[in-house]
Structures are given as structure tokens and as C-alpha cells.
Amino acid sequence: MSFQITVQPSGRQFSCDEGETILNAAVRAGVGLPYGCKNGACSSCKGKLLDGEISHGAHQEKALPVKEEQQGFALFCCATPHSDVTIEVREVAGIGDFPVRKMPTRIAKIDKVADDVVVLSLQLPANERLQFLAGQYIEFMLRDGKRRSYSMANAPHKDEYLTLHIRHMPGGLFTDQVFSTMKERDILRLEGPLGTFFLREDSDKPMVLLASGTGFAPIKALVEQCAHTGSQRPITLYWGGRRPQDLYMMALCEEWANTLPNFKFVPVISNAQPEDQWQGRNGFVHQAVIDDLPDLSAYQVYACGAPIVVESAQRDFVALCKLPADEFYADSFTSEADLAS
Ligand SMILES: Cc1cc2nc3c(=O)[nH]c(=O)nc-3n(C[C@H](O)[C@H](O)[C@H](O)COP(=O)(O)OP(=O)(O)OC[C@H]3O[C@@H](n4cnc5c(N)ncnc54)[C@H](O)[C@@H]3O)c2cc1C
């Protein structure tokens, strides 16, 4: 059995199988609903239920407070329909251009770039390409139906390998394996491209790029895309970590600052120790943006990484710095730990 989903204001329609989430069906149909974590934690997919019946699977209270649910809001990544349904959501243009595909991939290289970060280079089957937008991510399909998401760190034109930046989360299902038994030539299955975090190339607004930890990966793809197209948009990259070694590609950022027009790099460290001899900015990375750019009304912001950083940035940039709410684009790197909390 399947139900008809109608999206307003566009009027686009797609069908959703019984028991399937509305987001899943939209991705399958190439309809651009906004989304991020796909597991009820980040709230990027929030919209309004105008008509019909749905129920919600497990999600975080902070992503959809009961009060908002009573007002008719819904998280489409964990909402399943029980009738034909009409929803209201701001669609993302361009997302349906590249089909979402499943394919095997071979690990070509594993490069350790910090104690707890590796760059994984993935080779696709011969004659296969994965077309994607700079900033999107793939999911590894693991055993027992489990999945883990990783953002592509390369821009689409640099497609000899797909490169991922993976941080070890001790006790984690996938990254424990990456940092212990995984080796070159291993085969994994992936699905992609996914996500609505990508460079909006139809805008000429100056950009603030905000990365925390491996949130640098999709931000790197954005910068490489701008360099590739010769974009003249002013870019300020803020990259935050606890210790200087967390900014595992600082030299690359400094090279961009020296070679790209209109590019500025601000590294920010929150927990520098005397032995680090850190001379740069201290504190929380999103606070550094607020201090430097109290008026963000003319900007676009792209933020990626730790959920707490992304949430703080979204809240404070809009409330304190006049950033238009719809000019904040983000992927929050949620994990099992966030879902359990
Ligand atoms: C859109 C998106 C893009 C992402 N991109 C990247 C990226 O480019 N790079 C990157 O490094 N990460 C990225 N992530 C995060 C990534 O998907 C994984 O969540 C992360 O790597 C951890 O995976 P894991 O299987 O090792 O750990 P998990 O199994 O998810 O566990 C994570 C941590 O939680 C703990 N934990 C597990 N279960 C529980 C529980 N029930 N209660 C309490 N604690 C628990 C574990 O011990 C571990 O420390 C992204 C996430 C999203 C949503």
C-alpha cells in the first residue's frame, strides 16, 4: 500500500510506501526536501503537516518539542504517513539533478592526518562516477541495516577518488573498525549523494564558513569548488578545535589564504595548553564569528561539525547578528551518542 504526498507551495507529488518515511520517499523520487542527519536529531527536515495523518518514529525532543508537534510541525525524516498527506516545506532546488545510487567502493588509501583523524580515499568501480554537489555526503551501508554518514571532502570535479575525513569516536561501531582492522583494498557499500548542505552558487553574498573538527571536510569541498569556478565571493573560514592539532589541514588553509582572492582564514582553539605555544585566537569558534562580524545580515553561513557548535551558531547568528534564518546552511555531525542523550 502507498500514500500520495503533496508538497506545498510547489504542488509536487510523490508516493510513499506504507511504513516508509516521507523523507526517504522524497529522496527516492528526487524531490528536494531539506534534511541533514536523517535520524531525528538535527531538525533540518522540519516542516508543517497541512492535511492527513502521520506518526513519528524515535526522535529527539529538542529537534521537535511536543509543543511544536501539537502546532502541526513534523520531522519528515522520521514521519510515516497513514493516509494521503499534504505538507508545507521550503524545497531545495537542484537536489534531484543527481540520482542517489548504491555502489561498492574500494578503499584506495588510508592516510592518518592526526592522532584521531584519517583521510579515507575511495575508488569507485571502473567507469562509475558519483555526481554530487560540493558539500554533500554519502552513507556507508553496514551490517544489520546500520548506516554511517560521511561528507565528501573533495569538490565534484576532483573525482579520481572520493575523499572522507573520519574522526575516531572510541567505542563507535564504524570508526573503531576504521582505526583498527580496516585496510587498503577493503570493499564497502555506499549510498549517495545525500544531503541538502551544498554550495548555493546562484548567490553572490559573502560567505562565512564555520567548521568544527572534521566538519572541515565538506567546507574544504566548498572552498575547492569556489576556487575551481573562479568565484569572486569573499570567503572567511573559521575552523575551530580544542587543540591546534585538531586543525589537521591548517597548512592547506594558509595556502588558500595566500593564493585565493578574497579568502581569509581564522583558526580558533578552545583549550590550548602551554606546550601548544598557540599564538592565535582562543575560545569557541562561533563566538569568534560573532565578535568579528556582529552584522551578518548580508551574509550566507555554511556550518558543519559538532552538533553543539552548529546549534549555537544557528541560534546566535540569527538572534544576535541579524543573519536571515534561511541563509544558514548546515550539516550537524550527529552520532549514536547524540541520539542517546
Ligand atoms: C550528515 C552527516 C555527515 C557526517 N559527516 C562526517 C564526516 O565527514 N566526518 C566524521 O568524522 N563524521 C561525520 N559524521 C558523523 C558520523 O556519521 C558518525 O556518527 C561518527 O563517525 C561516529 O560513528 P561510529 O559508528 O564510529 O560511532 P557510533 O556507533 O555512532 O557511536 C558514537 C559514540 O557514541 C557512543 N555511543 C554509542 N551508542 C551509545 C549509547 N546508546 N549511549 C551513549 N553513547 C553511545 C560510542 O561509544 C561512541 O563514542 C557525519 C554525520 C552526519 C549526520
mmCIF file of C-alpha atoms and ligand atoms in Angstrom:
data_model
loop_
_atom_site.group_PDB
_atom_site.id
_atom_site.type_symbol
_atom_site.label_atom_id
_atom_site.label_comp_id
_atom_site.label_asym_id
_atom_site.label_seq_id
_atom_site.Cartn_x
_atom_site.Cartn_y
_atom_site.Cartn_z
ATOM 1 C CA MET A 1 0.000 0.000 0.000
ATOM 2 C CA SER A 2 1.247 3.517 -0.687
ATOM 3 C CA PHE A 3 0.113 7.068 0.001
ATOM 4 C CA GLN A 4 0.282 10.259 -2.037
ATOM 5 C CA ILE A 5 2.375 13.070 -0.578
ATOM 6 C CA THR A 6 1.711 16.598 -1.842
ATOM 7 C CA VAL A 7 4.269 19.317 -1.123
ATOM 8 C CA GLN A 8 3.111 22.915 -0.787
ATOM 9 C CA PRO A 9 3.618 25.561 -2.045
ATOM 10 C CA SER A 10 5.109 23.805 -5.117
ATOM 11 C CA GLY A 11 2.292 21.277 -5.528
ATOM 12 C CA ARG A 12 4.793 18.488 -6.328
ATOM 13 C CA GLN A 13 3.612 14.989 -5.573
ATOM 14 C CA PHE A 14 5.259 11.663 -4.871
ATOM 15 C CA SER A 15 4.227 8.348 -3.493
ATOM 16 C CA CYS A 16 5.336 6.945 -0.141
ATOM 17 C CA ASP A 17 5.105 3.276 0.782
ATOM 18 C CA GLU A 18 3.369 2.250 3.986
ATOM 19 C CA GLY A 19 5.953 2.269 6.800
ATOM 20 C CA GLU A 20 8.420 4.363 4.776
ATOM 21 C CA THR A 21 9.435 7.805 5.996
ATOM 22 C CA ILE A 22 8.250 10.785 3.971
ATOM 23 C CA LEU A 23 11.873 11.941 3.557
ATOM 24 C CA ASN A 24 13.002 8.579 2.272
ATOM 25 C CA ALA A 25 10.265 8.574 -0.339
ATOM 26 C CA ALA A 26 11.109 12.159 -1.336
ATOM 27 C CA VAL A 27 14.815 11.322 -1.804
ATOM 28 C CA ARG A 28 13.830 8.291 -3.872
ATOM 29 C CA ALA A 29 11.580 10.468 -6.042
ATOM 30 C CA GLY A 30 14.218 13.208 -6.429
ATOM 31 C CA VAL A 31 12.057 15.755 -4.581
ATOM 32 C CA GLY A 32 14.237 18.262 -2.723
ATOM 33 C CA LEU A 33 13.036 18.242 0.880
ATOM 34 C CA PRO A 34 15.697 19.784 3.129
ATOM 35 C CA TYR A 35 17.432 17.349 5.509
ATOM 36 C CA GLY A 36 20.623 16.584 7.391
ATOM 37 C CA CYS A 37 21.076 13.730 9.865
ATOM 38 C CA LYS A 38 18.095 11.602 8.750
ATOM 39 C CA ASN A 39 17.617 10.312 12.273
ATOM 40 C CA GLY A 40 15.516 12.854 14.128
ATOM 41 C CA ALA A 41 18.318 14.774 15.775
ATOM 42 C CA CYS A 42 19.160 17.882 13.744
ATOM 43 C CA SER A 43 15.686 19.220 12.737
ATOM 44 C CA SER A 44 16.788 20.303 9.242
ATOM 45 C CA CYS A 45 13.824 18.404 7.758
ATOM 46 C CA LYS A 46 11.203 20.126 9.911
ATOM 47 C CA GLY A 47 8.071 21.296 8.114
ATOM 48 C CA LYS A 48 4.334 21.550 8.589
ATOM 49 C CA LEU A 49 1.649 18.930 8.208
ATOM 50 C CA LEU A 50 -1.269 20.654 6.449
ATOM 51 C CA ASP A 51 -3.522 17.666 5.934
ATOM 52 C CA GLY A 52 -3.611 13.917 6.570
ATOM 53 C CA GLU A 53 -2.309 11.599 9.260
ATOM 54 C CA ILE A 54 1.265 10.753 10.181
ATOM 55 C CA SER A 55 3.098 9.239 13.122
ATOM 56 C CA HIS A 56 6.636 9.935 14.297
ATOM 57 C CA GLY A 57 9.311 7.341 14.960
ATOM 58 C CA ALA A 58 12.081 7.904 17.520
ATOM 59 C CA HIS A 59 13.446 11.439 17.517
ATOM 60 C CA GLN A 60 14.987 13.933 19.881
ATOM 61 C CA GLU A 61 12.693 16.172 21.909
ATOM 62 C CA LYS A 62 14.856 19.188 21.130
ATOM 63 C CA ALA A 63 14.504 18.540 17.378
ATOM 64 C CA LEU A 64 10.696 18.525 17.665
ATOM 65 C CA PRO A 65 9.347 19.699 21.023
ATOM 66 C CA VAL A 66 5.884 18.352 21.901
ATOM 67 C CA LYS A 67 4.506 21.888 21.687
ATOM 68 C CA GLU A 68 5.631 22.216 18.059
ATOM 69 C CA GLU A 69 4.214 18.789 17.214
ATOM 70 C CA GLN A 70 0.864 19.932 18.622
ATOM 71 C CA GLN A 71 1.082 23.018 16.397
ATOM 72 C CA GLY A 72 1.325 20.735 13.358
ATOM 73 C CA PHE A 73 5.096 20.657 12.813
ATOM 74 C CA ALA A 74 6.692 17.398 11.753
ATOM 75 C CA LEU A 75 10.125 15.869 11.220
ATOM 76 C CA PHE A 76 9.829 14.237 7.834
ATOM 77 C CA CYS A 77 12.923 12.042 8.337
ATOM 78 C CA CYS A 78 11.046 10.005 10.936
ATOM 79 C CA ALA A 79 7.398 10.647 9.987
ATOM 80 C CA THR A 80 5.451 7.883 8.261
ATOM 81 C CA PRO A 81 2.065 8.571 6.626
ATOM 82 C CA HIS A 82 -1.176 6.750 7.461
ATOM 83 C CA SER A 83 -3.190 8.481 4.735
ATOM 84 C CA ASP A 84 -2.579 10.765 1.773
ATOM 85 C CA VAL A 85 -0.790 13.764 3.208
ATOM 86 C CA THR A 86 -0.157 17.411 2.342
ATOM 87 C CA ILE A 87 2.931 19.029 3.800
ATOM 88 C CA GLU A 88 4.425 22.500 3.693
ATOM 89 C CA VAL A 89 8.161 22.836 3.334
ATOM 90 C CA ARG A 90 10.680 25.021 1.521
ATOM 91 C CA GLU A 91 12.047 22.801 -1.226
ATOM 92 C CA VAL A 92 15.714 22.752 -2.169
ATOM 93 C CA ALA A 93 16.302 23.360 -5.869
ATOM 94 C CA GLY A 94 18.860 21.299 -7.771
ATOM 95 C CA ILE A 95 18.989 18.391 -5.359
ATOM 96 C CA GLY A 96 17.118 15.984 -7.626
ATOM 97 C CA ASP A 97 19.580 16.501 -10.501
ATOM 98 C CA PHE A 98 21.909 13.713 -9.428
ATOM 99 C CA PRO A 99 20.415 10.309 -8.772
ATOM 100 C CA VAL A 100 21.007 8.663 -5.398
ATOM 101 C CA ARG A 101 22.798 5.382 -6.082
ATOM 102 C CA LYS A 102 24.119 2.396 -4.188
ATOM 103 C CA MET A 103 27.504 1.027 -5.181
ATOM 104 C CA PRO A 104 30.511 -0.861 -3.872
ATOM 105 C CA THR A 105 33.705 1.070 -3.268
ATOM 106 C CA ARG A 106 37.287 0.026 -2.635
ATOM 107 C CA ILE A 107 39.480 1.719 -0.062
ATOM 108 C CA ALA A 108 42.412 3.049 -2.073
ATOM 109 C CA LYS A 109 44.300 4.825 0.710
ATOM 110 C CA ILE A 110 44.081 5.430 4.438
ATOM 111 C CA ASP A 111 46.173 8.439 5.479
ATOM 112 C CA LYS A 112 46.481 9.357 9.120
ATOM 113 C CA VAL A 113 46.496 13.162 9.333
ATOM 114 C CA ALA A 114 46.129 13.468 13.130
ATOM 115 C CA ASP A 115 46.110 11.053 16.075
ATOM 116 C CA ASP A 116 42.352 10.688 15.730
ATOM 117 C CA VAL A 117 41.663 11.630 12.079
ATOM 118 C CA VAL A 118 42.201 9.688 8.862
ATOM 119 C CA VAL A 119 41.609 10.669 5.273
ATOM 120 C CA LEU A 120 39.952 7.768 3.514
ATOM 121 C CA SER A 121 40.308 7.758 -0.283
ATOM 122 C CA LEU A 122 37.665 5.658 -2.002
ATOM 123 C CA GLN A 123 37.816 4.263 -5.501
ATOM 124 C CA LEU A 124 34.568 3.596 -7.334
ATOM 125 C CA PRO A 125 34.119 0.694 -9.750
ATOM 126 C CA ALA A 126 35.722 1.259 -13.174
ATOM 127 C CA ASN A 127 33.592 3.503 -15.423
ATOM 128 C CA GLU A 128 31.423 4.593 -12.477
ATOM 129 C CA ARG A 129 31.201 8.181 -11.319
ATOM 130 C CA LEU A 130 29.294 9.647 -8.434
ATOM 131 C CA GLN A 131 27.938 13.015 -9.416
ATOM 132 C CA PHE A 132 27.308 15.263 -6.447
ATOM 133 C CA LEU A 133 27.198 18.860 -5.265
ATOM 134 C CA ALA A 134 30.090 20.274 -3.224
ATOM 135 C CA GLY A 135 29.229 19.693 0.440
ATOM 136 C CA GLN A 136 27.065 16.562 0.122
ATOM 137 C CA TYR A 137 27.684 13.289 1.926
ATOM 138 C CA ILE A 138 27.496 9.530 1.412
ATOM 139 C CA GLU A 139 26.296 6.799 3.737
ATOM 140 C CA PHE A 140 28.164 3.564 4.339
ATOM 141 C CA MET A 141 25.748 0.652 4.482
ATOM 142 C CA LEU A 142 26.925 -1.559 7.333
ATOM 143 C CA ARG A 143 25.692 -4.884 8.655
ATOM 144 C CA ASP A 144 22.250 -5.162 10.286
ATOM 145 C CA GLY A 145 20.917 -2.235 8.265
ATOM 146 C CA LYS A 146 23.071 0.267 10.159
ATOM 147 C CA ARG A 147 24.428 3.271 8.319
ATOM 148 C CA ARG A 148 27.037 5.946 8.947
ATOM 149 C CA SER A 149 27.309 9.269 7.112
ATOM 150 C CA TYR A 150 30.484 10.994 5.898
ATOM 151 C CA SER A 151 30.833 14.197 3.912
ATOM 152 C CA MET A 152 32.842 14.299 0.726
ATOM 153 C CA ALA A 153 35.944 16.440 1.279
ATOM 154 C CA ASN A 154 36.672 16.771 -2.418
ATOM 155 C CA ALA A 155 34.903 19.063 -4.855
ATOM 156 C CA PRO A 156 32.974 17.213 -7.580
ATOM 157 C CA HIS A 157 35.498 17.960 -10.340
ATOM 158 C CA LYS A 158 38.330 16.262 -8.389
ATOM 159 C CA ASP A 159 36.797 12.847 -8.691
ATOM 160 C CA GLU A 160 39.676 10.411 -9.062
ATOM 161 C CA TYR A 161 38.842 9.397 -5.500
ATOM 162 C CA LEU A 162 36.056 10.267 -3.096
ATOM 163 C CA THR A 163 37.856 11.525 -0.010
ATOM 164 C CA LEU A 164 36.446 11.471 3.507
ATOM 165 C CA HIS A 165 37.834 12.854 6.764
ATOM 166 C CA ILE A 166 36.952 10.479 9.582
ATOM 167 C CA ARG A 167 37.454 11.191 13.266
ATOM 168 C CA HIS A 168 37.777 8.299 15.693
ATOM 169 C CA MET A 169 34.977 8.124 18.257
ATOM 170 C CA PRO A 170 36.226 5.478 20.719
ATOM 171 C CA GLY A 171 33.584 2.808 21.231
ATOM 172 C CA GLY A 172 31.958 3.745 17.927
ATOM 173 C CA LEU A 173 30.653 0.976 15.699
ATOM 174 C CA PHE A 174 32.266 2.152 12.468
ATOM 175 C CA THR A 175 35.213 4.339 13.455
ATOM 176 C CA ASP A 176 36.619 1.727 15.861
ATOM 177 C CA GLN A 177 36.852 -0.513 12.799
ATOM 178 C CA VAL A 178 38.398 2.264 10.673
ATOM 179 C CA PHE A 179 41.124 2.805 13.265
ATOM 180 C CA SER A 180 41.868 -0.887 13.917
ATOM 181 C CA THR A 181 41.132 -3.524 11.281
ATOM 182 C CA MET A 182 40.296 -1.552 8.132
ATOM 183 C CA LYS A 183 42.932 -1.733 5.420
ATOM 184 C CA GLU A 184 43.548 -0.664 1.848
ATOM 185 C CA ARG A 185 41.634 -2.674 -0.791
ATOM 186 C CA ASP A 186 38.781 -3.452 1.626
ATOM 187 C CA ILE A 187 35.350 -3.138 -0.001
ATOM 188 C CA LEU A 188 32.475 -1.145 1.494
ATOM 189 C CA ARG A 189 28.995 -0.383 0.180
ATOM 190 C CA LEU A 190 27.846 3.188 -0.014
ATOM 191 C CA GLU A 191 24.780 5.173 -0.977
ATOM 192 C CA GLY A 192 24.842 8.748 -2.209
ATOM 193 C CA PRO A 193 24.947 11.569 -2.909
ATOM 194 C CA LEU A 194 22.834 12.706 0.041
ATOM 195 C CA GLY A 195 22.020 15.877 1.908
ATOM 196 C CA THR A 196 20.933 19.416 1.226
ATOM 197 C CA PHE A 197 24.110 21.028 2.530
ATOM 198 C CA PHE A 198 25.822 22.270 -0.614
ATOM 199 C CA LEU A 199 27.205 25.471 -2.073
ATOM 200 C CA ARG A 200 24.463 27.835 -3.302
ATOM 201 C CA GLU A 201 26.217 29.040 -6.443
ATOM 202 C CA ASP A 202 23.350 31.299 -7.523
ATOM 203 C CA SER A 203 24.189 33.771 -4.737
ATOM 204 C CA ASP A 204 26.919 36.406 -4.724
ATOM 205 C CA LYS A 205 26.739 37.105 -0.981
ATOM 206 C CA PRO A 206 29.940 36.973 1.056
ATOM 207 C CA MET A 207 30.271 33.698 2.926
ATOM 208 C CA VAL A 208 31.235 32.677 6.413
ATOM 209 C CA LEU A 209 32.376 29.053 6.504
ATOM 210 C CA LEU A 210 32.333 27.570 10.003
ATOM 211 C CA ALA A 211 33.930 24.197 10.678
ATOM 212 C CA SER A 212 34.452 22.294 13.877
ATOM 213 C CA GLY A 213 36.794 19.291 13.792
ATOM 214 C CA THR A 214 36.143 17.058 10.772
ATOM 215 C CA GLY A 215 33.326 19.443 9.840
ATOM 216 C CA PHE A 216 36.198 20.854 7.786
ATOM 217 C CA ALA A 217 35.650 18.077 5.196
ATOM 218 C CA PRO A 218 32.593 19.472 3.341
ATOM 219 C CA ILE A 219 33.850 23.022 3.916
ATOM 220 C CA LYS A 220 37.042 22.054 2.059
ATOM 221 C CA ALA A 221 34.869 20.863 -0.831
ATOM 222 C CA LEU A 222 33.085 24.234 -0.876
ATOM 223 C CA VAL A 223 36.363 26.180 -0.998
ATOM 224 C CA GLU A 224 37.731 23.938 -3.766
ATOM 225 C CA GLN A 225 34.524 24.436 -5.727
ATOM 226 C CA CYS A 226 34.802 28.240 -5.412
ATOM 227 C CA ALA A 227 38.455 28.098 -6.484
ATOM 228 C CA HIS A 228 37.559 25.866 -9.437
ATOM 229 C CA THR A 229 34.821 28.167 -10.726
ATOM 230 C CA GLY A 230 36.857 31.331 -10.110
ATOM 231 C CA SER A 231 34.203 32.684 -7.735
ATOM 232 C CA GLN A 232 34.971 36.195 -6.513
ATOM 233 C CA ARG A 233 32.744 35.903 -3.435
ATOM 234 C CA PRO A 234 34.529 36.944 -0.252
ATOM 235 C CA ILE A 235 35.043 33.890 1.998
ATOM 236 C CA THR A 236 36.039 33.855 5.654
ATOM 237 C CA LEU A 237 36.764 30.401 7.015
ATOM 238 C CA TYR A 238 36.585 29.893 10.784
ATOM 239 C CA TRP A 239 37.891 26.489 11.851
ATOM 240 C CA GLY A 240 37.628 25.519 15.487
ATOM 241 C CA GLY A 241 39.155 22.732 17.555
ATOM 242 C CA ARG A 242 40.145 22.043 21.135
ATOM 243 C CA ARG A 243 43.884 21.885 20.448
ATOM 244 C CA PRO A 244 45.911 23.111 17.436
ATOM 245 C CA GLN A 245 46.476 19.530 16.236
ATOM 246 C CA ASP A 246 42.687 19.201 15.742
ATOM 247 C CA LEU A 247 43.062 21.558 12.767
ATOM 248 C CA TYR A 248 44.725 18.813 10.783
ATOM 249 C CA MET A 249 44.962 20.716 7.458
ATOM 250 C CA MET A 250 45.938 24.131 8.728
ATOM 251 C CA ALA A 251 48.748 24.403 6.127
ATOM 252 C CA LEU A 252 46.206 23.968 3.308
ATOM 253 C CA CYS A 253 44.032 26.754 4.751
ATOM 254 C CA GLU A 254 47.053 29.046 4.993
ATOM 255 C CA GLU A 255 47.898 28.240 1.382
ATOM 256 C CA TRP A 256 44.340 29.198 0.355
ATOM 257 C CA ALA A 257 44.707 32.464 2.268
ATOM 258 C CA ASN A 258 47.889 33.200 0.291
ATOM 259 C CA THR A 259 46.618 32.190 -3.133
ATOM 260 C CA LEU A 260 42.836 32.684 -3.354
ATOM 261 C CA PRO A 261 41.440 36.176 -3.866
ATOM 262 C CA ASN A 262 39.066 37.361 -1.108
ATOM 263 C CA PHE A 263 39.822 34.395 1.174
ATOM 264 C CA LYS A 264 40.522 34.792 4.893
ATOM 265 C CA PHE A 265 41.313 32.053 7.403
ATOM 266 C CA VAL A 266 40.719 32.320 11.154
ATOM 267 C CA PRO A 267 41.748 29.278 13.237
ATOM 268 C CA VAL A 268 40.216 29.235 16.735
ATOM 269 C CA ILE A 269 41.320 26.996 19.627
ATOM 270 C CA SER A 270 39.184 26.442 22.717
ATOM 271 C CA ASN A 271 41.525 24.511 25.002
ATOM 272 C CA ALA A 272 45.128 25.399 24.139
ATOM 273 C CA GLN A 273 47.781 24.095 26.548
ATOM 274 C CA PRO A 274 51.075 25.873 27.325
ATOM 275 C CA GLU A 275 53.025 23.246 25.353
ATOM 276 C CA ASP A 276 50.964 24.106 22.242
ATOM 277 C CA GLN A 277 52.513 27.597 22.179
ATOM 278 C CA TRP A 278 49.315 28.702 20.447
ATOM 279 C CA GLN A 279 49.533 32.333 19.320
ATOM 280 C CA GLY A 280 46.168 32.548 17.548
ATOM 281 C CA ARG A 281 42.558 33.120 18.595
ATOM 282 C CA ASN A 282 41.169 31.373 21.666
ATOM 283 C CA GLY A 283 37.603 30.472 22.621
ATOM 284 C CA PHE A 284 34.563 28.992 20.905
ATOM 285 C CA VAL A 285 34.673 29.207 17.149
ATOM 286 C CA HIS A 286 31.124 30.518 16.687
ATOM 287 C CA GLN A 287 31.832 33.249 19.256
ATOM 288 C CA ALA A 288 34.821 34.383 17.170
ATOM 289 C CA VAL A 289 32.427 34.954 14.243
ATOM 290 C CA ILE A 290 30.074 36.974 16.467
ATOM 291 C CA ASP A 291 32.992 39.082 17.736
ATOM 292 C CA ASP A 292 34.314 39.780 14.227
ATOM 293 C CA LEU A 293 31.040 40.084 12.313
ATOM 294 C CA PRO A 294 28.273 41.395 14.570
ATOM 295 C CA ASP A 295 26.169 42.193 11.486
ATOM 296 C CA LEU A 296 25.648 39.110 9.301
ATOM 297 C CA SER A 297 22.561 40.465 7.559
ATOM 298 C CA ALA A 298 24.245 40.428 4.124
ATOM 299 C CA TYR A 299 25.965 37.047 4.527
ATOM 300 C CA GLN A 300 25.451 33.368 3.830
ATOM 301 C CA VAL A 301 26.753 30.994 6.505
ATOM 302 C CA TYR A 302 27.787 27.369 5.964
ATOM 303 C CA ALA A 303 28.420 25.433 9.180
ATOM 304 C CA CYS A 304 29.476 21.823 9.727
ATOM 305 C CA GLY A 305 30.647 19.552 12.503
ATOM 306 C CA ALA A 306 29.828 19.047 16.169
ATOM 307 C CA PRO A 307 26.075 19.450 16.781
ATOM 308 C CA ILE A 308 26.609 21.835 19.711
ATOM 309 C CA VAL A 309 28.661 24.192 17.516
ATOM 310 C CA VAL A 310 26.146 24.101 14.667
ATOM 311 C CA GLU A 311 23.186 24.668 17.013
ATOM 312 C CA SER A 312 24.908 27.537 18.858
ATOM 313 C CA ALA A 313 25.885 29.180 15.582
ATOM 314 C CA GLN A 314 22.386 28.931 14.124
ATOM 315 C CA ARG A 315 20.757 30.292 17.267
ATOM 316 C CA ASP A 316 23.179 33.158 17.906
ATOM 317 C CA PHE A 317 23.873 34.265 14.344
ATOM 318 C CA VAL A 318 20.142 34.679 13.709
ATOM 319 C CA ALA A 319 19.243 36.134 17.111
ATOM 320 C CA LEU A 320 22.290 38.338 17.717
ATOM 321 C CA CYS A 321 23.826 39.059 14.312
ATOM 322 C CA LYS A 322 20.748 39.514 12.100
ATOM 323 C CA LEU A 323 21.612 36.592 9.819
ATOM 324 C CA PRO A 324 18.480 35.795 7.742
ATOM 325 C CA ALA A 325 17.342 32.371 9.036
ATOM 326 C CA ASP A 326 17.189 30.961 5.505
ATOM 327 C CA GLU A 327 20.824 31.901 4.803
ATOM 328 C CA PHE A 328 22.168 29.413 7.353
ATOM 329 C CA TYR A 329 23.145 26.079 5.797
ATOM 330 C CA ALA A 330 24.484 23.262 7.946
ATOM 331 C CA ASP A 331 25.232 19.612 8.459
ATOM 332 C CA SER A 332 25.326 18.589 12.080
ATOM 333 C CA PHE A 333 27.554 15.530 12.578
ATOM 334 C CA THR A 334 25.189 13.667 14.894
ATOM 335 C CA SER A 335 26.149 10.196 16.160
ATOM 336 C CA GLU A 336 24.647 7.476 18.357
ATOM 337 C CA ALA A 337 25.867 9.460 21.367
ATOM 338 C CA ASP A 338 23.622 12.400 20.384
ATOM 339 C CA LEU A 339 20.646 10.149 19.777
ATOM 340 C CA ALA A 340 21.081 8.551 23.195
ATOM 341 C CA SER A 341 21.423 11.852 25.048
HETATM 342 C C1 LIG B 1 25.194 14.325 7.610
HETATM 343 C C2 LIG B 1 26.360 13.798 8.427
HETATM 344 C C3 LIG B 1 27.651 13.917 7.940
HETATM 345 C C4 LIG B 1 28.728 13.449 8.697
HETATM 346 N N1 LIG B 1 29.997 13.603 8.206
HETATM 347 C C5 LIG B 1 31.072 13.220 8.963
HETATM 348 C C6 LIG B 1 32.411 13.422 8.490
HETATM 349 O O1 LIG B 1 32.644 13.923 7.377
HETATM 350 N N2 LIG B 1 33.429 13.040 9.297
HETATM 351 C C7 LIG B 1 33.220 12.465 10.532
HETATM 352 O O2 LIG B 1 34.210 12.155 11.220
HETATM 353 N N3 LIG B 1 31.951 12.247 10.983
HETATM 354 C C8 LIG B 1 30.877 12.592 10.230
HETATM 355 N N4 LIG B 1 29.602 12.358 10.688
HETATM 356 C C9 LIG B 1 29.404 11.530 11.909
HETATM 357 C C10 LIG B 1 29.425 10.032 11.517
HETATM 358 O O3 LIG B 1 28.299 9.756 10.683
HETATM 359 C C11 LIG B 1 29.348 9.063 12.704
HETATM 360 O O4 LIG B 1 28.260 9.418 13.528
HETATM 361 C C12 LIG B 1 30.624 9.068 13.543
HETATM 362 O O5 LIG B 1 31.759 8.810 12.737
HETATM 363 C C13 LIG B 1 30.551 8.000 14.637
HETATM 364 O O6 LIG B 1 30.304 6.752 14.050
HETATM 365 P P1 LIG B 1 30.643 5.389 14.818
HETATM 366 O O7 LIG B 1 29.871 4.292 14.201
HETATM 367 O O8 LIG B 1 32.112 5.207 14.968
HETATM 368 O O9 LIG B 1 30.132 5.677 16.297
HETATM 369 P P2 LIG B 1 28.698 5.374 16.932
HETATM 370 O O10 LIG B 1 28.422 3.922 16.963
HETATM 371 O O11 LIG B 1 27.700 6.263 16.286
HETATM 372 O O12 LIG B 1 28.988 5.900 18.403
HETATM 373 C C14 LIG B 1 29.407 7.254 18.602
HETATM 374 C C15 LIG B 1 29.837 7.440 20.045
HETATM 375 O O13 LIG B 1 28.699 7.253 20.873
HETATM 376 C C16 LIG B 1 28.944 6.240 21.815
HETATM 377 N N5 LIG B 1 27.663 5.507 21.906
HETATM 378 C C17 LIG B 1 27.169 4.548 21.082
HETATM 379 N N6 LIG B 1 25.945 4.144 21.489
HETATM 380 C C18 LIG B 1 25.669 4.888 22.601
HETATM 381 C C19 LIG B 1 24.569 4.928 23.507
HETATM 382 N N7 LIG B 1 23.490 4.150 23.328
HETATM 383 N N8 LIG B 1 24.643 5.781 24.550
HETATM 384 C C20 LIG B 1 25.711 6.591 24.736
HETATM 385 N N9 LIG B 1 26.779 6.602 23.912
HETATM 386 C C21 LIG B 1 26.758 5.761 22.877
HETATM 387 C C22 LIG B 1 30.095 5.403 21.258
HETATM 388 O O14 LIG B 1 30.856 4.819 22.293
HETATM 389 C C23 LIG B 1 30.895 6.442 20.521
HETATM 390 O O15 LIG B 1 31.800 7.115 21.355
HETATM 391 C C24 LIG B 1 28.508 12.816 9.963
HETATM 392 C C25 LIG B 1 27.205 12.690 10.431
HETATM 393 C C26 LIG B 1 26.139 13.173 9.691
HETATM 394 C C27 LIG B 1 24.738 13.026 10.233
#
